[in-house]
Coordinates of C-alpha atoms and ligand atoms in Angstrom, one line a residue:
X1 CA 0.1 0.1 0.5
X2 CA 1.6 3.9 -0.5
X3 CA 2.3 5.2 2.3
X4 CA 1.3 8.5 3.2
X5 CA 3.6 9.2 6.3
X6 CA 7.4 8.7 6.7
X7 CA 7.8 8.6 10.4
X8 CA 12.0 9.3 11.4
X9 CA 13.6 9.1 14.8
X10 CA 17.2 11.3 15.3
X11 CA 19.2 9.7 17.9
X12 CA 21.4 12.7 19.7
X13 CA 19.9 15.8 20.4
X14 CA 22.6 18.0 20.2
X15 CA 24.1 21.7 18.5
X16 CA 22.3 19.3 14.5
X17 CA 20.1 16.9 15.9
X18 CA 18.4 20.9 16.8
X19 CA 18.1 22.9 13.5
X20 CA 16.9 19.4 11.8
X21 CA 14.1 19.9 14.2
X22 CA 13.6 23.3 12.7
X23 CA 14.0 23.1 9.6
X24 CA 11.4 19.6 10.4
X25 CA 9.0 22.5 12.3
X26 CA 10.1 25.4 9.7
X27 CA 9.5 23.7 6.5
X28 CA 7.3 21.0 6.9
X29 CA 5.5 22.6 3.8
X30 CA 7.7 21.6 1.3
X31 CA 8.8 18.8 2.6
X32 CA 5.4 18.0 1.6
X33 CA 5.2 19.8 -2.2
X34 CA 8.9 17.9 -2.7
X35 CA 8.1 14.4 -0.9
X36 CA 4.1 14.6 -2.1
X37 CA 4.0 12.3 1.4
X38 CA 4.2 13.7 5.1
X39 CA 7.0 13.4 6.9
X40 CA 7.5 13.6 10.8
X41 CA 9.9 13.5 13.2
X42 CA 8.9 11.0 15.5
X43 CA 10.7 10.4 18.5
X44 CA 14.4 11.5 19.8
X45 CA 16.7 10.2 21.8
X46 CA 19.3 11.8 23.6
X47 CA 20.5 11.2 27.7
X48 CA 20.0 15.5 28.2
X49 CA 15.7 16.0 28.3
X50 CA 15.9 18.1 30.0
X51 CA 17.8 21.4 28.5
X52 CA 16.0 24.2 26.4
X53 CA 17.3 24.3 23.0
X54 CA 14.6 26.4 21.8
X55 CA 12.8 23.8 20.5
X56 CA 9.4 23.0 21.2
X57 CA 8.2 19.3 20.8
X58 CA 4.8 17.5 20.8
X59 CA 4.7 15.5 24.5
X60 CA 6.1 12.7 24.5
X61 CA 9.0 12.6 21.8
X62 CA 12.2 13.4 23.4
X63 CA 12.7 9.7 25.6
X64 CA 16.1 9.3 27.2
X65 CA 16.1 5.7 25.7
X66 CA 18.4 5.0 21.7
X67 CA 16.4 1.7 21.8
X68 CA 13.2 3.6 22.1
X69 CA 14.0 4.7 18.4
X70 CA 16.4 2.1 16.9
X71 CA 13.5 -0.7 17.6
X72 CA 10.2 1.7 17.2
X73 CA 8.3 -0.2 15.0
X74 CA 6.7 3.0 13.4
X75 CA 9.9 5.1 12.4
X76 CA 11.6 4.3 9.2
X77 CA 14.4 6.3 9.1
X78 CA 16.8 7.0 12.3
X79 CA 18.4 10.0 11.8
X80 CA 21.9 9.5 13.9
X81 CA 24.2 12.5 15.4
X82 CA 25.8 11.2 18.0
X83 CA 29.5 11.3 16.6
X84 CA 32.3 9.0 17.4
X85 CA 33.1 5.7 17.4
X86 CA 30.5 4.1 19.9
X87 CA 28.3 3.9 21.4
X88 CA 26.9 5.9 17.6
X89 CA 27.6 2.2 15.9
X90 CA 25.7 0.4 18.7
X91 CA 22.9 2.1 18.0
X92 CA 23.4 2.6 13.7
X93 CA 23.4 -1.9 13.4
X94 CA 20.6 -2.1 16.1
X95 CA 18.4 0.0 13.6
X96 CA 19.7 -1.7 10.3
X97 CA 18.8 -4.9 12.3
X98 CA 15.3 -3.2 12.7
X99 CA 14.9 -3.1 9.1
X100 CA 15.7 1.3 9.9
X101 CA 17.2 3.6 6.3
X102 CA 19.8 5.6 8.0
X103 CA 21.3 8.8 7.6
X104 CA 24.4 9.9 9.7
X105 CA 26.2 13.1 10.3
X106 CA 28.9 11.0 11.3
X107 CA 32.6 10.8 9.6
X108 CA 34.7 9.3 11.3
X109 CA 32.0 6.4 12.1
X110 CA 31.9 6.3 8.6
X111 CA 35.4 6.7 7.6
X112 CA 36.6 3.6 10.1
X113 CA 33.4 1.7 10.7
X114 CA 31.6 1.9 7.7
X115 CA 32.5 -0.9 5.1
X116 CA 30.5 -3.2 8.8
X117 CA 27.7 -0.8 8.5
X118 CA 27.7 -1.1 4.6
X119 CA 27.6 -5.1 4.8
X120 CA 24.6 -4.9 7.7
X121 CA 22.3 -2.6 5.7
X122 CA 22.4 -4.5 2.9
X123 CA 22.3 -8.0 4.2
X124 CA 19.5 -5.7 5.8
X125 CA 17.9 -4.1 2.0
X126 CA 18.5 -0.7 3.7
X127 CA 19.9 2.3 3.2
X128 CA 22.4 4.7 4.3
X129 CA 23.4 8.1 3.7
X130 CA 26.0 10.7 5.5
X131 CA 26.3 13.0 3.0
X132 CA 26.3 15.5 6.1
X133 CA 29.7 14.2 7.5
X134 CA 31.3 15.6 4.5
X135 CA 31.4 19.6 4.3
X136 CA 28.7 20.3 6.1
X137 CA 26.1 21.6 4.6
X138 CA 27.7 21.0 0.5
X139 CA 26.4 18.9 -1.4
X140 CA 29.9 17.3 -2.6
X141 CA 28.5 13.1 -2.0
X142 CA 25.5 13.0 -4.2
X143 CA 27.6 15.4 -7.1
X144 CA 29.9 12.0 -6.8
X145 CA 27.1 9.0 -6.6
X146 CA 24.7 10.6 -8.8
X147 CA 24.8 13.4 -10.8
X148 CA 29.4 13.5 -12.0
X149 CA 28.8 9.5 -11.6
X150 CA 29.3 9.1 -15.2
X151 CA 33.2 10.2 -15.0
X152 CA 36.3 9.0 -13.9
X153 CA 37.9 11.7 -11.4
X154 CA 41.5 12.4 -11.4
X155 CA 41.7 14.7 -7.7
X156 CA 39.2 15.5 -5.5
X157 CA 41.4 18.1 -3.2
X158 CA 39.4 20.2 -0.7
X159 CA 39.8 22.9 2.4
X160 CA 37.0 20.6 4.6
X161 CA 37.7 21.4 8.2
X162 CA 35.8 25.3 9.3
X163 CA 37.8 25.2 12.2
X164 CA 41.2 25.4 10.8
X165 CA 40.0 27.1 7.9
X166 CA 39.1 30.6 10.8
X167 CA 42.5 29.7 13.2
X168 CA 43.9 30.4 9.3
X169 CA 42.6 32.6 7.4
X170 CA 42.8 34.8 11.6
X171 CA 46.4 34.1 11.5
X172 CA 46.8 35.9 7.7
X173 CA 44.5 38.4 8.0
X174 CA 45.8 39.5 11.3
X175 CA 49.2 38.2 11.4
X176 CA 49.0 36.6 14.1
X177 CA 49.9 33.1 15.7
X178 CA 48.3 30.1 16.2
X179 CA 47.0 29.8 20.1
X180 CA 45.6 33.0 20.6
X181 CA 43.4 33.0 17.2
X182 CA 43.0 29.2 18.8
X183 CA 41.2 30.5 22.1
X184 CA 39.5 32.6 19.9
X185 CA 37.9 30.2 18.3
X186 CA 36.7 28.5 20.6
X187 CA 34.7 31.0 22.5
X188 CA 33.4 32.0 19.1
X189 CA 32.5 28.2 19.5
X190 CA 33.8 27.7 15.9
X191 CA 36.2 25.0 18.1
X192 CA 35.9 22.1 20.1
X193 CA 36.2 22.0 23.5
X194 CA 38.8 19.8 22.6
X195 CA 40.2 21.2 19.4
X196 CA 42.2 17.7 18.9
X197 CA 40.3 16.7 15.8
X198 CA 40.1 19.5 14.1
X199 CA 43.6 21.5 14.6
X200 CA 45.4 17.8 13.8
X201 CA 44.3 17.4 10.6
X202 CA 42.5 14.0 12.1
X203 CA 38.6 15.3 11.0
X204 CA 39.7 16.6 7.8
X205 CA 41.3 12.5 7.0
X206 CA 38.1 11.7 7.9
X207 CA 36.3 12.9 5.3
X208 CA 39.2 12.5 2.2
X209 CA 39.6 9.2 3.3
X210 CA 35.6 9.2 2.8
X211 CA 36.0 11.1 -0.6
X212 CA 38.8 9.1 -2.3
X213 CA 36.8 6.2 -1.5
X214 CA 33.4 8.0 -3.3
X215 CA 35.5 8.6 -6.6
X216 CA 37.7 6.0 -7.0
X217 CA 36.3 2.8 -5.8
X218 CA 38.6 1.6 -3.3
X219 CA 38.2 1.0 0.4
X220 CA 41.1 3.6 2.3
X221 CA 41.9 2.9 5.6
X222 CA 42.2 5.5 7.4
X223 CA 45.4 5.0 10.0
X224 CA 47.7 4.9 7.0
X225 CA 46.8 8.4 5.5
X226 CA 49.5 10.8 5.8
X227 CA 48.5 13.8 8.4
X228 CA 49.4 17.1 8.7
X229 CA 47.6 18.6 11.3
X230 CA 48.2 23.5 11.7
X231 CA 49.6 23.5 14.9
X232 CA 53.6 24.2 13.4
X233 CA 52.2 26.7 11.0
X234 CA 53.4 29.6 12.4
X235 CA 53.4 33.4 11.1
X236 CA 56.3 34.2 10.4
X237 CA 55.4 31.0 6.5
X238 CA 52.3 33.1 6.5
X239 CA 54.1 36.7 6.1
X240 CA 56.6 34.2 3.8
X241 CA 53.9 32.9 1.6
X242 CA 52.6 36.5 1.3
X243 CA 55.2 38.6 0.0
X244 CA 55.7 35.4 -2.8
X245 CA 51.7 35.3 -3.1
X246 CA 50.9 32.3 -1.7
X247 CA 48.3 31.2 0.2
X248 CA 48.8 28.6 3.6
X249 CA 46.1 25.9 3.8
X250 CA 45.3 22.9 5.0
X251 CA 44.4 21.5 2.0
X252 CA 43.1 17.2 1.9
X253 CA 44.3 16.1 -1.4
X254 CA 43.0 12.5 -3.4
X255 CA 44.5 11.4 -6.9
X256 CA 43.8 8.3 -9.2
X257 CA 47.8 7.2 -9.6
X258 CA 49.1 3.9 -11.5
X259 CA 48.2 1.0 -9.6
X260 CA 48.3 3.0 -5.5
X261 CA 45.6 6.6 -4.6
X262 CA 47.2 9.6 -2.9
X263 CA 45.7 10.5 -0.3
X264 CA 47.3 13.6 2.0
X265 CA 46.3 16.2 4.7
X266 CA 48.7 18.6 5.4
X267 CA 48.9 22.3 4.9
X268 CA 49.7 23.4 1.9
X269 CA 51.0 27.0 -0.2
X270 CA 48.0 27.5 -2.8
X271 CA 49.6 30.6 -5.5
X272 CA 46.7 33.4 -4.4
X273 CA 44.9 33.6 -6.4
X274 CA 43.6 30.2 -7.3
X275 CA 39.6 30.4 -6.3
X276 CA 40.3 27.8 -3.4
X277 CA 43.4 30.0 -1.5
X278 CA 40.5 32.8 -1.8
X279 CA 38.0 30.5 0.6
X280 CA 38.1 32.3 4.5
X281 CA 36.7 31.5 7.2
X282 CA 34.9 28.8 8.3
X283 CA 33.8 28.1 4.7
X284 CA 34.6 24.3 3.3
X285 CA 34.8 23.8 -0.4
X286 CA 36.1 20.7 -2.4
X287 CA 37.7 20.7 -6.0
X288 CA 36.8 17.5 -8.7
X289 CA 38.5 16.8 -12.0
X290 CA 36.4 14.1 -14.6
X291 CA 37.7 12.7 -16.8
X292 CA 34.3 14.4 -19.3
X293 CA 32.3 17.3 -16.6
X294 CA 37.0 19.1 -15.9
X295 CA 37.2 20.4 -12.5
X296 CA 34.6 21.6 -10.7
X297 CA 34.0 23.1 -7.7
X298 CA 32.2 23.0 -4.2
X299 CA 32.0 25.7 -1.8
X300 CA 29.5 26.5 1.2
X301 CA 28.9 26.2 4.9
X302 CA 31.5 23.6 6.3
X303 CA 29.5 23.0 9.3
X304 CA 27.3 25.1 11.9
X305 CA 23.4 23.9 12.7
X306 CA 22.0 25.3 9.9
X307 CA 23.7 24.1 7.1
X308 CA 24.4 20.8 8.5
X309 CA 21.1 20.1 8.9
X310 CA 19.7 20.6 5.1
X311 CA 22.2 18.5 4.3
X312 CA 21.2 15.7 6.9
X313 CA 17.2 16.5 6.0
X314 CA 18.0 16.3 2.3
X315 CA 18.9 12.5 2.8
X316 CA 16.0 11.7 4.9
X317 CA 14.3 13.1 2.1
X318 CA 15.4 10.9 -0.5
X319 CA 14.7 8.5 1.3
X320 CA 11.3 9.2 2.3
X321 CA 11.3 8.9 -1.6
X322 CA 12.3 6.5 -2.3
X323 CA 10.2 4.6 -0.2
X324 CA 7.4 6.1 -1.2
X325 CA 8.4 4.7 -4.8
X326 CA 8.8 0.7 -3.6
X327 CA 12.5 1.5 -4.5
X328 CA 15.1 0.2 -1.3
X329 CA 18.2 1.3 -2.8
X330 CA 18.8 2.8 -6.0
X331 CA 22.6 4.4 -5.4
X332 CA 25.2 2.1 -4.0
X333 CA 25.9 4.1 -0.5
X334 CA 29.6 4.6 -0.9
X335 CA 29.0 4.8 -4.9
X336 CA 30.4 2.0 -6.4
X337 CA 28.2 -0.7 -6.5
X338 CA 30.0 -3.3 -4.0
X339 CA 31.2 -5.8 -6.1
X340 CA 33.5 -3.1 -7.8
X341 CA 35.0 -2.0 -4.7
X342 CA 39.0 -2.9 -4.8
X343 CA 41.0 -2.4 -2.8
X344 CA 43.6 -0.1 -3.9
X345 CA 47.3 0.2 -1.7
X346 CA 48.2 4.0 -0.8
X347 CA 50.4 5.4 -2.0
X348 CA 53.0 6.1 0.2
X349 CA 54.6 9.5 1.2
X350 CA 58.1 8.9 0.3
X351 CA 57.3 8.4 -3.3
X352 CA 54.7 11.3 -2.7
X353 CA 55.9 14.5 -5.9
X354 CA 55.2 18.1 -4.5
X355 CA 57.4 21.6 -4.8
X356 CA 58.7 22.8 -1.5
X357 CA 58.9 26.2 0.6
X358 CA 61.8 25.3 2.9
X359 CA 62.8 27.4 6.1
X360 CA 66.3 27.5 7.3
X361 CA 67.1 29.0 10.5
X362 CA 71.0 29.5 10.1
X363 CA 73.9 30.9 11.5
X364 CA 75.1 34.8 9.4
X365 CA 77.9 32.9 7.7
X366 CA 80.0 33.1 4.8
X367 CA 79.4 30.0 3.0
X368 CA 76.1 28.4 3.9
X369 CA 74.2 29.1 1.4
X370 CA 76.8 26.8 -0.9
X371 CA 76.2 24.5 1.8
X372 CA 73.0 24.2 1.9
X373 CA 72.2 24.4 -2.0
X374 CA 75.0 21.1 -2.1
X375 CA 73.1 19.2 -0.5
X376 CA 69.9 19.8 -2.2
X377 CA 71.6 19.2 -5.2
X378 CA 73.0 16.2 -4.3
X379 CA 69.7 14.7 -3.2
X380 CA 68.2 15.7 -6.9
X381 CA 66.3 18.9 -5.7
X382 CA 66.5 22.4 -7.6
X383 CA 65.3 25.6 -6.0
X384 CA 63.4 27.4 -8.0
X385 CA 63.5 31.1 -5.9
X386 CA 64.7 31.8 -2.8
X387 CA 64.7 35.0 -0.1
X388 CA 66.6 35.5 3.0
X389 CA 65.6 39.3 3.9
X390 CA 68.1 41.0 6.6
X391 CA 67.8 40.1 10.2
X392 CA 69.2 41.5 13.0
X393 CA 68.8 38.9 15.2
X394 CA 72.5 38.6 16.7
X395 CA 74.0 35.7 14.8
X396 CA 70.7 33.2 13.1
X397 CA 68.8 34.2 9.3
X398 CA 66.0 32.4 8.0
X399 CA 66.8 31.4 4.8
X400 CA 63.5 30.7 2.3
X401 CA 63.7 28.3 -0.7
X402 CA 61.0 27.5 -2.9
X403 CA 62.0 24.4 -4.9
X404 CA 61.4 22.6 -8.3
X405 CA 59.5 19.2 -7.7
X406 CA 61.0 16.4 -6.0
X407 CA 60.3 13.1 -4.2
X408 CA 59.4 13.5 -1.1
X409 CA 62.4 10.8 0.0
X410 CA 64.5 13.4 -1.3
X411 CA 63.1 16.6 0.9
X412 CA 63.6 13.9 3.7
X413 CA 66.7 12.3 3.6
X414 CA 68.4 16.2 2.4
X415 CA 66.8 17.5 5.4
X416 CA 68.0 15.0 7.1
X417 CA 72.0 15.6 5.8
X418 CA 71.5 19.7 6.6
X419 CA 70.2 19.4 9.7
X420 CA 73.5 17.8 11.3
X421 CA 75.6 20.6 10.3
X422 CA 76.1 22.9 12.8
X423 CA 75.3 26.5 11.7
X424 CA 71.7 25.6 11.3
X425 CA 70.2 26.4 14.4
X426 CA 66.1 25.4 14.7
X427 CA 64.3 22.8 13.2
X428 CA 63.4 23.6 9.3
X429 CA 60.0 24.6 8.5
X430 CA 58.0 21.5 5.9
X431 CA 55.7 24.0 4.1
X432 CA 54.0 21.4 0.5
X433 CA 53.1 24.0 -2.4
X434 CA 50.1 22.9 -4.7
X435 CA 50.0 24.3 -8.1
X436 CA 49.1 21.9 -10.1
X437 CA 45.3 21.1 -8.6
X438 CA 44.5 18.8 -11.6
Ligands
HSE501 N1 34.6 20.8 13.3 C1 34.1 20.6 12.0 C2 34.5 21.6 11.3 C3 32.6 20.7 11.5 O1 35.1 22.8 11.9 O2 34.9 21.7 9.7 C4 31.8 19.3 11.7 O3 32.8 18.4 10.6

């Protein structure tokens, strides 16, 4: 019988959960007009059932027992917004066992336990959607899975963490150091009380793991992704980057190589004329390169209650439409049919090719530059440009070199050798440069 009502349950009544309630309440009419069905949020579970979230719920909707959502026979779709691995995984698996479709914003869970969730969903013939897990409100996952699915992708890269982008933008605009800007981001509520996942690049790595899997039809071992956050970026390096016409962004980069996939997350210098370099503040952007469509840049709010709730509700409505049409799962959860997903190795970081910004802190003595450039040359590293500003420090001076493309292993070996020289005063600062976006 044709369904006239879809019932939705929600796990986690935090910021995004509150946003979801607001969409249900404010946009009930447009949801009905666009799905042709009544969609109702019938139950919400959270341990905290007393805090006022500024939204009014009918009696009996808010409960403190997740089982009351995941086992409710009347609920068709469960939204998981608890975050983290446990107990979110257990609740999702139980909901799937009970025949519920899943919508989640949980990138950490999907990046690390995605296979288990997908296997359970395929056994139960239910859908799992996670648009809100990457890029907040930016519809990048559906772009890859639906609109651009005729393309082979060569590259997907982007700025995927609003907190880091806010911090780097402020540091650039104000010449500030990392620590005070992080404190400000926390005060403004952009950074979590424990911002480790954001600033150490882990959140970005979760997101690029998902995007690389979706684009290249491969399982990505998240633990193997080279991940470097922004905690070591200094105002000094941002200033040199600016002088040379670059911005420093925390970039996630994934490329399909020959039999291996390159996936990495690190602070990156991008020419300031590139559109990506203009993505500032808490905004995110993702750039996809498809063989027929060419480059596509998606830009928008990467986090926040309303933008993320928008992505969650898009998934809920899409599943609602499928349920009404009697079609259960139309699009493979990870974009490729499960039997077509292959395990490609990750290219070791030592094998990547990049340009490099190197800032040496050396004694101001005769022959210093010659010693450094000789070692670089011996490791096949060619210098493209150089800055050595006059220094007023007693005896140390910065030397900034921009290299041509070089292999990471050669850079590592050369820097190790240079680090042994007694003229080197501090550890050398390295930032990878991207000129070719693919
Ligand atoms: N903490 C993330 C960010 C938002 O700062 O972008 C959720 O993915």
